PDB file of C-alpha atoms in Angstrom:
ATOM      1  CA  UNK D  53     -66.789 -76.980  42.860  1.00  0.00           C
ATOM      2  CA  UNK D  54     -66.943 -75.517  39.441  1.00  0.00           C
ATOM      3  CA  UNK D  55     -64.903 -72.458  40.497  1.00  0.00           C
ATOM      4  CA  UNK D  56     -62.868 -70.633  38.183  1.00  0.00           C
ATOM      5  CA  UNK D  57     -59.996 -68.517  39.930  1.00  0.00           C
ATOM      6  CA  UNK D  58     -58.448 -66.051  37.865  1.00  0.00           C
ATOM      7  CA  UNK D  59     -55.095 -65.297  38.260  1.00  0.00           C
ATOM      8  CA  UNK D  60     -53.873 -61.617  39.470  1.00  0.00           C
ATOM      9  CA  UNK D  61     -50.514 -60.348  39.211  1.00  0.00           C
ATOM     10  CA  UNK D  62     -49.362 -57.037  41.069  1.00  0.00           C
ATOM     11  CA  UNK D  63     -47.103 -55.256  39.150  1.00  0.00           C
ATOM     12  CA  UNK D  64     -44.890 -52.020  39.429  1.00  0.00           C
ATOM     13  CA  UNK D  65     -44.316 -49.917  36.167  1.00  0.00           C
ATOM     14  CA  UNK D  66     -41.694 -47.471  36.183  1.00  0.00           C
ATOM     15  CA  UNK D  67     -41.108 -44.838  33.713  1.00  0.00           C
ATOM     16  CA  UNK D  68     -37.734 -45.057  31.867  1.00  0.00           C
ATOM     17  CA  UNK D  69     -35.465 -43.057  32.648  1.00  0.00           C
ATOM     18  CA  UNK D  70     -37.437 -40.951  35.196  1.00  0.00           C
ATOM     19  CA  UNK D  71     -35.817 -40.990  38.121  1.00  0.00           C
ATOM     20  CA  UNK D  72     -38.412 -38.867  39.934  1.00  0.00           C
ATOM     21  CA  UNK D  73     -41.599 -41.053  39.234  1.00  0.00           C
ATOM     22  CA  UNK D  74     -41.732 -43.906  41.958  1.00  0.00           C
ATOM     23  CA  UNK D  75     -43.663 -46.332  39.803  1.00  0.00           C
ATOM     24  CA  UNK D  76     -47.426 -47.482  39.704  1.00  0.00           C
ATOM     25  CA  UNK D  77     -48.791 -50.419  40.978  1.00  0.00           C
ATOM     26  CA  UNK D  78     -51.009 -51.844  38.574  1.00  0.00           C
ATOM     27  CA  UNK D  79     -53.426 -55.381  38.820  1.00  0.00           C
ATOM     28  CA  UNK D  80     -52.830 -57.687  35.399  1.00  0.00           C
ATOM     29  CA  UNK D  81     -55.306 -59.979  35.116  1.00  0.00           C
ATOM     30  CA  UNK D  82     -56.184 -61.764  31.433  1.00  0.00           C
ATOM     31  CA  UNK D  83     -59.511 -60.549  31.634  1.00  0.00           C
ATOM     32  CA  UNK D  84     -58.552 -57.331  31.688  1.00  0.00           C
ATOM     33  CA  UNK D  85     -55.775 -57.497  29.490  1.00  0.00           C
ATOM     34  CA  UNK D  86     -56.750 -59.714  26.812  1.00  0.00           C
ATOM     35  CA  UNK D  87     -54.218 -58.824  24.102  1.00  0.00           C
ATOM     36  CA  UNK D  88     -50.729 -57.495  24.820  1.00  0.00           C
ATOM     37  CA  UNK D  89     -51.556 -53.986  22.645  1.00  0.00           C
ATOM     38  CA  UNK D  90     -54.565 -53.326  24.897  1.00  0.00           C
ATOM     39  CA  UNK D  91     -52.182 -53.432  28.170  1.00  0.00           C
ATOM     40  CA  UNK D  92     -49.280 -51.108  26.150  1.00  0.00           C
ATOM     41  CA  UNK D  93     -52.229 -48.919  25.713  1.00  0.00           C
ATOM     42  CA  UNK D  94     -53.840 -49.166  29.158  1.00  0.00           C
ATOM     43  CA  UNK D  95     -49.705 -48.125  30.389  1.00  0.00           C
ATOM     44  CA  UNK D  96     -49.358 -45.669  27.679  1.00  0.00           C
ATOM     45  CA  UNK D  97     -52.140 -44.145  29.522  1.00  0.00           C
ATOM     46  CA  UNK D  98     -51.161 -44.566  32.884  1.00  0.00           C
ATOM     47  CA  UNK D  99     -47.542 -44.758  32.486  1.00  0.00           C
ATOM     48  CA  UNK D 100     -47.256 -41.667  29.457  1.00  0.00           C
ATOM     49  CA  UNK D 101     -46.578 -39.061  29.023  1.00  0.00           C
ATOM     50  CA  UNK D 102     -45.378 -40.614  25.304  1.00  0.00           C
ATOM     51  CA  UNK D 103     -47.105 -44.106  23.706  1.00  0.00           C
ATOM     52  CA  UNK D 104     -45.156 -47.474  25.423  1.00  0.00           C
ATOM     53  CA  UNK D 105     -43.746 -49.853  23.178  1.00  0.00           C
ATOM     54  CA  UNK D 106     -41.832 -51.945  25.248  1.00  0.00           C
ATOM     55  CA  UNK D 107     -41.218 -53.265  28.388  1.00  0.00           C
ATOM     56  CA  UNK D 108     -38.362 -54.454  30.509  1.00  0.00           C
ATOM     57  CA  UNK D 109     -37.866 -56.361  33.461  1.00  0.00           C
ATOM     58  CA  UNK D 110     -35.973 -54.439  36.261  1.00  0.00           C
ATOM     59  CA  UNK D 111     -33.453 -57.376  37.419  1.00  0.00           C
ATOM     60  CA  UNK D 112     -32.505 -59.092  33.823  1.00  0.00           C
ATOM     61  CA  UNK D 113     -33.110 -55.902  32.041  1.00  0.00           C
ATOM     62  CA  UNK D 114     -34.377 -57.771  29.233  1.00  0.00           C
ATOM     63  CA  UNK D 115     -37.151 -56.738  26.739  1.00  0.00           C
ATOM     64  CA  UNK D 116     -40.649 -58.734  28.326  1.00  0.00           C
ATOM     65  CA  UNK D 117     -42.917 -59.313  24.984  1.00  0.00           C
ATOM     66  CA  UNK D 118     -46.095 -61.038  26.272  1.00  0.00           C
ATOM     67  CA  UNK D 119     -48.257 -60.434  29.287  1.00  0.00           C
ATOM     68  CA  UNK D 120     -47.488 -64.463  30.154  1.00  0.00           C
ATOM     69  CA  UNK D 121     -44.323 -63.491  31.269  1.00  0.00           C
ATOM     70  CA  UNK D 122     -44.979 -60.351  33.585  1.00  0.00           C
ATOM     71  CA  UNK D 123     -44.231 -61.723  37.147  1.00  0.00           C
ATOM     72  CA  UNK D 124     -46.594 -61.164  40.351  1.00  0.00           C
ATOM     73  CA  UNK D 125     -44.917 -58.804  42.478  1.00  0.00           C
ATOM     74  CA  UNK D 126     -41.789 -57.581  40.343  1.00  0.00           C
ATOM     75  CA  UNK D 127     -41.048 -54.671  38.602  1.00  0.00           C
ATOM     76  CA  UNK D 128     -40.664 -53.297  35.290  1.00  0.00           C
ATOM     77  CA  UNK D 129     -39.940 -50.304  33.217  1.00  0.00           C
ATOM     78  CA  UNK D 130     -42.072 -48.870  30.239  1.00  0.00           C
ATOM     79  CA  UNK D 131     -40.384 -47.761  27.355  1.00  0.00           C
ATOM     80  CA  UNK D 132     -41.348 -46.202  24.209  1.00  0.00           C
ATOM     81  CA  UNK D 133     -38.425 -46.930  21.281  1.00  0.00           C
ATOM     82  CA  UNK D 134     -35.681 -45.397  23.348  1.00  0.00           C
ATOM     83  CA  UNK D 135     -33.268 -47.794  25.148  1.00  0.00           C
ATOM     84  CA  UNK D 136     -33.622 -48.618  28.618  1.00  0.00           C
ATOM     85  CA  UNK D 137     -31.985 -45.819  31.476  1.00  0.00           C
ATOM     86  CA  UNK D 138     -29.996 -47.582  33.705  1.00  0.00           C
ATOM     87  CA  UNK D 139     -31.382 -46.241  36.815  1.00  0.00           C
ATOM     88  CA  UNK D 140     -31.954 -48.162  40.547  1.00  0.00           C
ATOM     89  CA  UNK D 141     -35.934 -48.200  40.012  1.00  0.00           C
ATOM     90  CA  UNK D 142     -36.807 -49.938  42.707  1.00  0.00           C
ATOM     91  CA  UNK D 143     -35.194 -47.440  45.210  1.00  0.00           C
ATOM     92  CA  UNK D 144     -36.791 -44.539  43.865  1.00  0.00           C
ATOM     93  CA  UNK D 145     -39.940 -44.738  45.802  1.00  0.00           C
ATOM     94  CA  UNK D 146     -37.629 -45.021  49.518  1.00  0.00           C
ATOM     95  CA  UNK D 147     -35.859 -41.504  48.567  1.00  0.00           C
ATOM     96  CA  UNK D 148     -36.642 -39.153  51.197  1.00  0.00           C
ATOM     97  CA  UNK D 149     -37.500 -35.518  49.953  1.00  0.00           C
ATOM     98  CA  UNK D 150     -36.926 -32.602  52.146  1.00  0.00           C
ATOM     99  CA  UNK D 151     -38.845 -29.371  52.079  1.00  0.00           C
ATOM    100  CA  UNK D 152     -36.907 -26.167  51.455  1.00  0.00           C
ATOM    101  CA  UNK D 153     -37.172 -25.191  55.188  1.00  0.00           C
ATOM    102  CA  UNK D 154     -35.099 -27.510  57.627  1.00  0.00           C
ATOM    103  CA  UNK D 155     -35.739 -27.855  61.479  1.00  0.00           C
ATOM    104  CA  UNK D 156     -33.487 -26.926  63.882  1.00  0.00           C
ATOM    105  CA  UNK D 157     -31.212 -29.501  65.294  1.00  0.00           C
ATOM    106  CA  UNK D 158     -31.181 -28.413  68.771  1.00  0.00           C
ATOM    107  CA  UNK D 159     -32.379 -25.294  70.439  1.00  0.00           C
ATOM    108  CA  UNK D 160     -29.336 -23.287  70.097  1.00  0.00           C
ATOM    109  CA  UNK D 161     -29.152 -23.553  65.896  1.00  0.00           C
ATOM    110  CA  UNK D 162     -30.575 -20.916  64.018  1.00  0.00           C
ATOM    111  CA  UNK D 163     -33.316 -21.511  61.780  1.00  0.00           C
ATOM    112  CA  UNK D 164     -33.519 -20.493  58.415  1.00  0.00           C
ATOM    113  CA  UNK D 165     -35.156 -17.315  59.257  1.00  0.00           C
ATOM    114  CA  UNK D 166     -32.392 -16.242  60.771  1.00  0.00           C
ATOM    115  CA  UNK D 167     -33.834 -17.127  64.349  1.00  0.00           C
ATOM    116  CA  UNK D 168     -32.984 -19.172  66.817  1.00  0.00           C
ATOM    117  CA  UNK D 169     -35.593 -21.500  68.112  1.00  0.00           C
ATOM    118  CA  UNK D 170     -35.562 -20.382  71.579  1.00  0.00           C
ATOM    119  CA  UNK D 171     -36.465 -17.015  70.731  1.00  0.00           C
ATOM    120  CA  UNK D 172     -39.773 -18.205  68.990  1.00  0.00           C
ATOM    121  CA  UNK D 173     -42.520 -15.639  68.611  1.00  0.00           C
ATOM    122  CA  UNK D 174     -45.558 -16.301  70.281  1.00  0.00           C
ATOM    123  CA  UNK D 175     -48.753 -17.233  68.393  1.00  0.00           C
ATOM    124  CA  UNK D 176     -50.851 -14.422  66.795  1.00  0.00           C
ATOM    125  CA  UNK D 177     -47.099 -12.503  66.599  1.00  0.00           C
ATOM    126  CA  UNK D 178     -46.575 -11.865  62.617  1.00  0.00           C
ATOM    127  CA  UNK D 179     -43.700 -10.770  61.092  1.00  0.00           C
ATOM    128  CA  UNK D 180     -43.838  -7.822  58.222  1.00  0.00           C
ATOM    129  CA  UNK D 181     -40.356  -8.215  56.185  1.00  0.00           C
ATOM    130  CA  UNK D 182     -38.766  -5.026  54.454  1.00  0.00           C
ATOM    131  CA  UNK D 183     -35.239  -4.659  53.085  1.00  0.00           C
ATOM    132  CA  UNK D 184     -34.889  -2.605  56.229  1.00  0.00           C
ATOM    133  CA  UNK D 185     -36.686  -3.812  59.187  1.00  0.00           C
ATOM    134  CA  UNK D 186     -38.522  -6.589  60.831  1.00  0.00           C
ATOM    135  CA  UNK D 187     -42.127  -4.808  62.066  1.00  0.00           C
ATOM    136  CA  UNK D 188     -43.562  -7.061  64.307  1.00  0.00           C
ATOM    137  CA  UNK D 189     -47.901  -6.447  64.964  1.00  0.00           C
ATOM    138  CA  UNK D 190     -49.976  -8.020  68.061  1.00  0.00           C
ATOM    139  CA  UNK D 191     -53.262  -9.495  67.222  1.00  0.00           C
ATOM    140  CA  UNK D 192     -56.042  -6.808  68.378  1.00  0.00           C
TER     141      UNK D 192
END
C-alpha cells in the first residue's frame, strides 16, 4: 500500500527519588524524538525540576542510553547525575491520600468537630467558633 506506520511507545517517567510524583505518561515516537539529547531535554522539561541526564529502567534498574531501547508500556526513572532512589515507582500512583478531615464510621463516632453525626446541624445553621463558645445563627 505504500503506508508507512510509525512506531509509538507509551512510556511512564518517574522522578528519582520523588516518592510523591506518580509519573507522566509520555508518547516516544522517532519523529518526535530524533536524537536522544532532544528527548533528555523534552523530560528535563516535563520531568524537572533540575536538567535529566540519565535514565533507568524501573525492573533491571539499569542505566537506558538510547531511545531504541525505551520499551512500550514500561516504566522508567529520570535522573540527573545523582544515583538512582530505590523507591517502588510503579506503586506510587495507587497510594490513596486522605484529606485532613475523616468521615465518621458509623453514626455513633464523633467527628472531628467534636460532633457526633447524628446530631448534624441543619442546612443554613453556621457555626461561629470562640475560645469560649459555640454561637450558632439561623439564616434570616
Amino acid at each position: 500500500n505504500g503506508h508507512i506506520f510509525e512506531v509509538v511507545r507509551r512510556i511512564n517517567f518517574y522522578r528519582n527519588g520523588d516518592s510523591h510524583f506518580a509519573g507522566r505518561k509520555i508518547l516516544i515516537t522517532d519523529r518526535r524524538y530524533r536524537t536522544w539529547e532532544a528527548l533528555l531535554a523534552e523530560l528535563s522539561h516535563q520531568i524537572g525540576p533540575s536538567a535529566i541526564q540519565q535514565i533507568f529502567d524501573v525492573t533491571t534498574k539499569k542505566a537506558v542510553i538510547s531511545i531504541a531501547q525505551l520499551m512500550d508500556g514500561h516504566s522508567y526513572v529520570c535522573a540527573g547525575h545523582e544515583r538512582l532512589h530505590d523507591i517502588d515507582y510503579e506503586n506510587i500512583a495507587s497510594k490513596k491520600w486522605v484529606s485532613g478531615k475523616r468521615k465518621p464510621k458509623d453514626k455513633g463516632e464523633k467527628e472531628s468537630d467534636g460532633q457526633s453525626s447524628k446530631d448534624a446541624k441543619p442546612d443554613g445553621i453556621l457555626d461561629a467558633v470562640s475560645k469560649e463558645s459555640v454561637v450558632r445563627r439561623r439564616p434570616a
